[in-house]
Short mmCIF file of C-alpha atoms and ligand atoms in Angstrom, two decimals:
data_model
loop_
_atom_site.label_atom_id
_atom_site.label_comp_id
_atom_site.label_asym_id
_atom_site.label_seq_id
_atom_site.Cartn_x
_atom_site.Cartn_y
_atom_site.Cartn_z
CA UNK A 1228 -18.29 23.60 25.77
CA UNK A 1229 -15.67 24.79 23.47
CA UNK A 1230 -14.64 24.95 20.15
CA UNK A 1231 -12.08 24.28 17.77
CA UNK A 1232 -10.50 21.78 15.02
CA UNK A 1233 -7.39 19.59 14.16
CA UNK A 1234 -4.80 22.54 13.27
CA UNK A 1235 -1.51 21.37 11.24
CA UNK A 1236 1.79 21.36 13.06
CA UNK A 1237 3.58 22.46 9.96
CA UNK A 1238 7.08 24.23 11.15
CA UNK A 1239 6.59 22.27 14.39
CA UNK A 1240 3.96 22.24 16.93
CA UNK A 1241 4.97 25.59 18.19
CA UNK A 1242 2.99 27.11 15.76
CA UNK A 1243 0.06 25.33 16.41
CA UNK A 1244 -1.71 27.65 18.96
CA UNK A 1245 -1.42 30.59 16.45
CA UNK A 1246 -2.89 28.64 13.67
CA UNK A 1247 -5.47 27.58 15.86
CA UNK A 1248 -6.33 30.98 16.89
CA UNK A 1249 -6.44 32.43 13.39
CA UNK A 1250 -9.05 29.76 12.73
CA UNK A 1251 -11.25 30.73 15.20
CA UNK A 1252 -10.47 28.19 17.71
CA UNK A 1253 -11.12 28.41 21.53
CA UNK A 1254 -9.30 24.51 21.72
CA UNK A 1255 -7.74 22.44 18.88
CA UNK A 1256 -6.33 19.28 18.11
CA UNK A 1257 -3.32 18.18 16.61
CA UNK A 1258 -0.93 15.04 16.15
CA UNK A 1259 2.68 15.99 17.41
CA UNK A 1260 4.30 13.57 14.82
CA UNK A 1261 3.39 12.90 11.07
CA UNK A 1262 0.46 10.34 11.58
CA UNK A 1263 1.26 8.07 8.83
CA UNK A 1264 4.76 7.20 10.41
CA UNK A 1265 8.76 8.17 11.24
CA UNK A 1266 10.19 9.05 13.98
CA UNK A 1267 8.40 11.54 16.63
CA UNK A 1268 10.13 15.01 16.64
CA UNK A 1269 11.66 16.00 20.22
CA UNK A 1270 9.64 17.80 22.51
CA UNK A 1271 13.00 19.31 24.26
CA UNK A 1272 12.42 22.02 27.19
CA UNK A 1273 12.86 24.81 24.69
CA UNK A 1274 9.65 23.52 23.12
CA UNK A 1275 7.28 22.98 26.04
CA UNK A 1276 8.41 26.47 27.29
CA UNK A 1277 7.33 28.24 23.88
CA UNK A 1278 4.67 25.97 23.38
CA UNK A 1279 2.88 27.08 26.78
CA UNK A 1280 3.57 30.57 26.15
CA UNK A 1281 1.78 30.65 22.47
CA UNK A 1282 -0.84 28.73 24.20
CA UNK A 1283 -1.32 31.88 26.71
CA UNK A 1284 -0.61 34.08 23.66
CA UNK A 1285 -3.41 33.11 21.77
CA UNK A 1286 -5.97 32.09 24.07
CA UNK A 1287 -6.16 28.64 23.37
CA UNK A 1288 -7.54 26.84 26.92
CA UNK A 1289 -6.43 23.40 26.08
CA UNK A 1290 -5.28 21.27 23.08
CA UNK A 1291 -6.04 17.64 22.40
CA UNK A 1292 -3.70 14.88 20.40
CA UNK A 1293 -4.67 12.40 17.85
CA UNK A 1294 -2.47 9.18 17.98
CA UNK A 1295 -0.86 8.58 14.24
CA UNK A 1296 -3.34 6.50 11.68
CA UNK A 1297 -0.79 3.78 11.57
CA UNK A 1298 -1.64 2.45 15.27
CA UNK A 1299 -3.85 -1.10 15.02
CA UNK A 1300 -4.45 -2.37 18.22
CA UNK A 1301 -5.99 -5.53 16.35
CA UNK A 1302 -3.73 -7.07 14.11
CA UNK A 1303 -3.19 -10.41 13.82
CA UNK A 1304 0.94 -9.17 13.27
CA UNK A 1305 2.11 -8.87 17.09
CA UNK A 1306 4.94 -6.56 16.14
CA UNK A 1307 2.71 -4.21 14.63
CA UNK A 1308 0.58 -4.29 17.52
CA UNK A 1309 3.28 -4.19 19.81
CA UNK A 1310 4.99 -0.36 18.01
CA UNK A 1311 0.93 0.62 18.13
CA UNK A 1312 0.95 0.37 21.89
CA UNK A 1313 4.70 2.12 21.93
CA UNK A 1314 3.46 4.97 19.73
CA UNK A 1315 0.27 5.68 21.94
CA UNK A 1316 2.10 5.72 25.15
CA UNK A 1317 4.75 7.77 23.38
CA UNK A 1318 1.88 9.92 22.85
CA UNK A 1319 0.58 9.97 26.27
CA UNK A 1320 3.97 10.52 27.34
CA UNK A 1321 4.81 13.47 25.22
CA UNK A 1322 1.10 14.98 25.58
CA UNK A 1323 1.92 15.23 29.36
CA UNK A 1324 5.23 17.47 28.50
CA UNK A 1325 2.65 20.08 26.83
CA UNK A 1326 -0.27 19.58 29.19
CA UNK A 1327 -2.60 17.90 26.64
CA UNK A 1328 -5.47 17.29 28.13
CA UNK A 1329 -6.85 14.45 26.25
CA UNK A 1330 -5.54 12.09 23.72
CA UNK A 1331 -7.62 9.91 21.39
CA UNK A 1332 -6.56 6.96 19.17
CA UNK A 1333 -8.21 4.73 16.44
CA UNK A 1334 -8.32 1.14 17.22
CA UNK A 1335 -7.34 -0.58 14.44
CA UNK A 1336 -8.85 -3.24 11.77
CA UNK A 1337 -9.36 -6.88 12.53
CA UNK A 1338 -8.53 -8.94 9.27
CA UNK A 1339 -7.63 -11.74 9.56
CA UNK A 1340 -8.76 -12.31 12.93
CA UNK A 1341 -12.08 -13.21 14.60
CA UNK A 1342 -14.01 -10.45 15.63
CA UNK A 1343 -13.86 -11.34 19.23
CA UNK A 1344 -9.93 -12.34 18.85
CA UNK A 1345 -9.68 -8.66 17.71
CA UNK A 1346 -11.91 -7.44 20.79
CA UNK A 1347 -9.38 -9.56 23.32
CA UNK A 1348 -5.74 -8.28 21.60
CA UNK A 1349 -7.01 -4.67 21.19
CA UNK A 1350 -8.06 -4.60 25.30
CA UNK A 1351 -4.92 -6.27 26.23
CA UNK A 1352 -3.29 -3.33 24.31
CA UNK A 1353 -5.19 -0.47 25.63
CA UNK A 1354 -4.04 -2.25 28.88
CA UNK A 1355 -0.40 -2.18 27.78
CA UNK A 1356 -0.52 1.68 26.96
CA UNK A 1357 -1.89 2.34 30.26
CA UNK A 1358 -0.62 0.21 32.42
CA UNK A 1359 1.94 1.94 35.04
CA UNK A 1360 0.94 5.76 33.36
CA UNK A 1361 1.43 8.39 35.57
CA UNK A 1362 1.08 11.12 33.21
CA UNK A 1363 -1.67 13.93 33.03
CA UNK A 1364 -3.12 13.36 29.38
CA UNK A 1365 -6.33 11.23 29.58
CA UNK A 1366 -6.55 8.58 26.88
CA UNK A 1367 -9.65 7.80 25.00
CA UNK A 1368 -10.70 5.67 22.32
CA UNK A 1369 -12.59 6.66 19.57
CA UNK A 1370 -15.83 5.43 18.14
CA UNK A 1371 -15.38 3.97 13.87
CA UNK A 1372 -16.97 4.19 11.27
CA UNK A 1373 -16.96 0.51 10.87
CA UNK A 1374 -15.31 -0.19 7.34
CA UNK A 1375 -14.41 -3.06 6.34
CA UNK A 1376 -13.27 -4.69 9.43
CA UNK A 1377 -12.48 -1.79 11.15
CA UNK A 1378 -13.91 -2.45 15.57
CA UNK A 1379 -14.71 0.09 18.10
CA UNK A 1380 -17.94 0.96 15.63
CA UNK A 1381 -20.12 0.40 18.61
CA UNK A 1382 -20.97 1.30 22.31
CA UNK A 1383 -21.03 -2.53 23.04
CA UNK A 1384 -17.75 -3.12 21.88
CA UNK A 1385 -15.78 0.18 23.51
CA UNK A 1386 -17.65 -0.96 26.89
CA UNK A 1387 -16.16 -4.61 26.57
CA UNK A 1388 -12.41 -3.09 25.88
CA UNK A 1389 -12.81 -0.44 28.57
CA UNK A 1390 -14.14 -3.59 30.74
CA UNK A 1391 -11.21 -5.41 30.15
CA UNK A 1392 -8.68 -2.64 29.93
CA UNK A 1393 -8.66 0.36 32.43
CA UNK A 1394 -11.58 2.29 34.03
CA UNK A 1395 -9.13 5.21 33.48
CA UNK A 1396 -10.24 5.09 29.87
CA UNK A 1397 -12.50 7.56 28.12
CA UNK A 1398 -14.19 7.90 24.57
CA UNK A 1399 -14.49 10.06 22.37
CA UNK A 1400 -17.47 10.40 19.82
CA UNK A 1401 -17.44 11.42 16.06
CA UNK A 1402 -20.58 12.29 14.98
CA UNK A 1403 -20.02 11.22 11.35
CA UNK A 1404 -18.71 8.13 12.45
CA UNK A 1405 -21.41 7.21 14.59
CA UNK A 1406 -23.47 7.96 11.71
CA UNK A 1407 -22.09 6.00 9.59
CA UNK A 1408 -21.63 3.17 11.79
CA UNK A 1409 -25.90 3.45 12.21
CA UNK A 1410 -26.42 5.99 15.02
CA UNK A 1411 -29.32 8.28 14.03
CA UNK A 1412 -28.30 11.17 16.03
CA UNK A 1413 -30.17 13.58 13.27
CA UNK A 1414 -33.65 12.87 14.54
CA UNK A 1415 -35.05 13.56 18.29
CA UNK A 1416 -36.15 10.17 18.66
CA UNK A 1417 -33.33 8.98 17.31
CA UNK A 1418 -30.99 10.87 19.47
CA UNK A 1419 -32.58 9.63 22.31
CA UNK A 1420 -32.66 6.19 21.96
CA UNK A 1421 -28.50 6.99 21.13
CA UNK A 1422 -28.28 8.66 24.26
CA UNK A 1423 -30.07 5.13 26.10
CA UNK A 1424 -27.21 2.90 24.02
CA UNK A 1425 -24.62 5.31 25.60
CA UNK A 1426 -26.28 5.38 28.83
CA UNK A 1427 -27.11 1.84 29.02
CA UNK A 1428 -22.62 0.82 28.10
CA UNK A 1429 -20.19 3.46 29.08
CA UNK A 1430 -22.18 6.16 30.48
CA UNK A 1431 -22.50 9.95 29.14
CA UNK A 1432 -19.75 11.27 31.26
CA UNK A 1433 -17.00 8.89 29.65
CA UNK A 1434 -17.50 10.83 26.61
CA UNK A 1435 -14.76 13.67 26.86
CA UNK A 1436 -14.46 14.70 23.34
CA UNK A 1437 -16.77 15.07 20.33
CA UNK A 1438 -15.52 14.97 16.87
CA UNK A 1439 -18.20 17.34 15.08
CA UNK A 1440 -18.12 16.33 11.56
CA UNK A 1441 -21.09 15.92 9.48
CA UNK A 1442 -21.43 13.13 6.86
CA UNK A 1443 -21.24 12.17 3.14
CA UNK A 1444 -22.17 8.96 3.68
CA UNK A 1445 -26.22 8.03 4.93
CA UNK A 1446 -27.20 6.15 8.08
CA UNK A 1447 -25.48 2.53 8.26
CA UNK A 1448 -23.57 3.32 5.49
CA UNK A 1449 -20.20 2.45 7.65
CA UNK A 1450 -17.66 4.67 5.43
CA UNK A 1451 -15.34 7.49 6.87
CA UNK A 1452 -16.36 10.60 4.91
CA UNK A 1453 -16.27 14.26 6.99
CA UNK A 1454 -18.54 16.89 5.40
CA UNK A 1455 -18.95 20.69 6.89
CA UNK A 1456 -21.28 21.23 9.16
CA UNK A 1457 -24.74 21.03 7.59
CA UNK A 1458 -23.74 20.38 4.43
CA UNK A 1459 -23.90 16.34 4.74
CA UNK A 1460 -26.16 13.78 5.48
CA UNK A 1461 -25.93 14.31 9.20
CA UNK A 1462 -27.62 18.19 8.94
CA UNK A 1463 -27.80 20.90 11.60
CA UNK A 1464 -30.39 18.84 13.89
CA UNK A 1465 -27.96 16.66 14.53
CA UNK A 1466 -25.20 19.26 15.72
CA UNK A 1467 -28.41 20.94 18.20
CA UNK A 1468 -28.71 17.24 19.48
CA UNK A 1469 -25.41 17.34 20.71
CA UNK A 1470 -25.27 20.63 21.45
CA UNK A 1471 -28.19 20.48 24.01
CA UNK A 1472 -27.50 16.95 25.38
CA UNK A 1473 -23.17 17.43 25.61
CA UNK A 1474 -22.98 20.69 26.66
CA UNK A 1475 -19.42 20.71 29.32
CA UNK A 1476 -17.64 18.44 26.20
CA UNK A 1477 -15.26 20.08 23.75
CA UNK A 1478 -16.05 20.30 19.78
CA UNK A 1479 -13.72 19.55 17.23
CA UNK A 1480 -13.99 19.84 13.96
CA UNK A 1481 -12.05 17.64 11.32
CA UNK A 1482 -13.26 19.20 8.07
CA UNK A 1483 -11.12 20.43 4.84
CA UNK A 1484 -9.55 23.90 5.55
CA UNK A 1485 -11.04 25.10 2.75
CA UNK A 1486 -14.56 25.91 5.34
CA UNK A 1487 -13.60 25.33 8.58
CA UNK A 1488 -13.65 28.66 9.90
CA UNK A 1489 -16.97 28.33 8.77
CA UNK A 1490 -17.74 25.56 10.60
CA UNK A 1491 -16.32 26.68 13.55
CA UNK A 1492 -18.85 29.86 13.00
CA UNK A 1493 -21.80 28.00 13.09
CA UNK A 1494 -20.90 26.02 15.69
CA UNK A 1495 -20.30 28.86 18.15
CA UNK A 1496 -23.84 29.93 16.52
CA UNK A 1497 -25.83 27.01 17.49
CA UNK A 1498 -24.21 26.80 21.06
CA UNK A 1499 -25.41 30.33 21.69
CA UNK A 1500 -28.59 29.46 21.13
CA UNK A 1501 -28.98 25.62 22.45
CA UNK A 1502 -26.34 25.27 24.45
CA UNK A 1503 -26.39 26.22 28.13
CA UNK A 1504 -22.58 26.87 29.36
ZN1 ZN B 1474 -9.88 10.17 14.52
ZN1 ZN B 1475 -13.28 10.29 10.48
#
């Protein structure tokens, strides 16, 4: 297991391994193009060469992507879904210049749609990014929080779009969106019946990445708020739960800047101590 957060690509994503570094970070995440839209910035030969040396530089063992915000696999506006499925094989694509190993996107929000409507579109999408991929960067959903309409909130549903997509597929967990979306991964009995939901759809080993973030929001409460580690609603028994049960899966931390080397800290604390790799 390592450690690390979503680092900005200000100045270009060249400079993201240094940033990451100076954070504390063993991995990190980034998005390679603003996430709320506009045209992707060229990953030319000049770039992947620097970018793999600053990578070396600064000891950073892999980085991960996270597809733009705009991306909804489940709108009832098939243009919109169509540029979602452009963008995250874009992504995939340009993730495979720079040797990311993973890539994780956000499924989108189902209004105006049935919920099972949604659940059909947004597999036949997943299917559409994948479909002919020959790249290196593994893509993986990731679990909501559940507003509003937002799907994916639950093991159920990422097994049936996974089922009807590609087995090539993987997930990766938040735990403040699980939390939200009424996972109780603070307590040990809790955590374990989690762990039989898991085992019982997708299996532990399709979870590749875990988005540690703890939670301003309670149990059930299905809103999208990060907190630092320990400082939310989620606490520190929730991080040794993970910890001790997702030991060879990567960490990352989404939390304000302002404490995330903190974060990261504490972390690398509690894996000393419960983790075993
Ligand atoms: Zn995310
Ligand atoms: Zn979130």
């Amino acid at each position: 297991m390592k450690i690390g957060c979503h680092v900005s690509i200000a100045g270009g994503i060249v400079n993201a391994p240094q940033r990451a570094a100076e954070l504390g970070c063993e991995v990190f995440q980034m998005f390679t193009r603003s996430p709320q839209g506009g045209p992707a910035p060229k990953i030319d030969a000049d770039v992947i060469k620097k970018f793999k040396e600053e990578m070396k530089k600064y000891s950073q063992e892999n980085c991960y992507i996270h597809a733009p915000y705009y991306i909804n696999f489940a709108s009832a506006n098939k243009s919109t879904r169509e540029a979602s499925v452009r963008a995250a094989r874009e992504e995939l694509e340009r993730g495979s210049l720079i040797e990311a190993k993973y890539l994780m996107t956000h499924l989108g929000s189902a209004k105006d749609m049935s919920r099972n409507e949604a659940l059909k579109v947004t597999s036949s999408g997943i299917l559409a990014v994948i479909n002919g991929y020959k790249g290196r960067t593994e893509f993986l959903l990731e679990i909501s929080a559940g507003a509003g309409n937002v799907i994916g909130d639950t093991f159920e549903e990422l097994e049936y779009i996974i089922r009807n997509s590609d087995d090539r597929v993987g997930v990766c967990i938040d735990s403040a969106h699980m939390f939200a979306s009424g996972y109780d991964i603070k307590t040990k009995e809790g955590f374990s019946s989690v762990l039989n939901v898991i085992k019982k759809n997708i299996g532990t080993e399709r979870i590749k990445i875990i988005h540690a973030n703890d939670s301003k929001v309670g149990l059930n409460e299905h809103k999208d708020r990060h907190d630092h580690i320990g400082d939310g609603k989620i606490g520190e028994s929730g991080f040794k739960n993970l910890i001790k049960s997702f030991s060879e899966v990567d960490f990352i931390l989404e939390t304000k800047p302002d404490k995330v080397t903190e974060d990261i800290k504490k972390l690398k604390e509690m894996r000393n101590k419960y983790g075993n790799g």
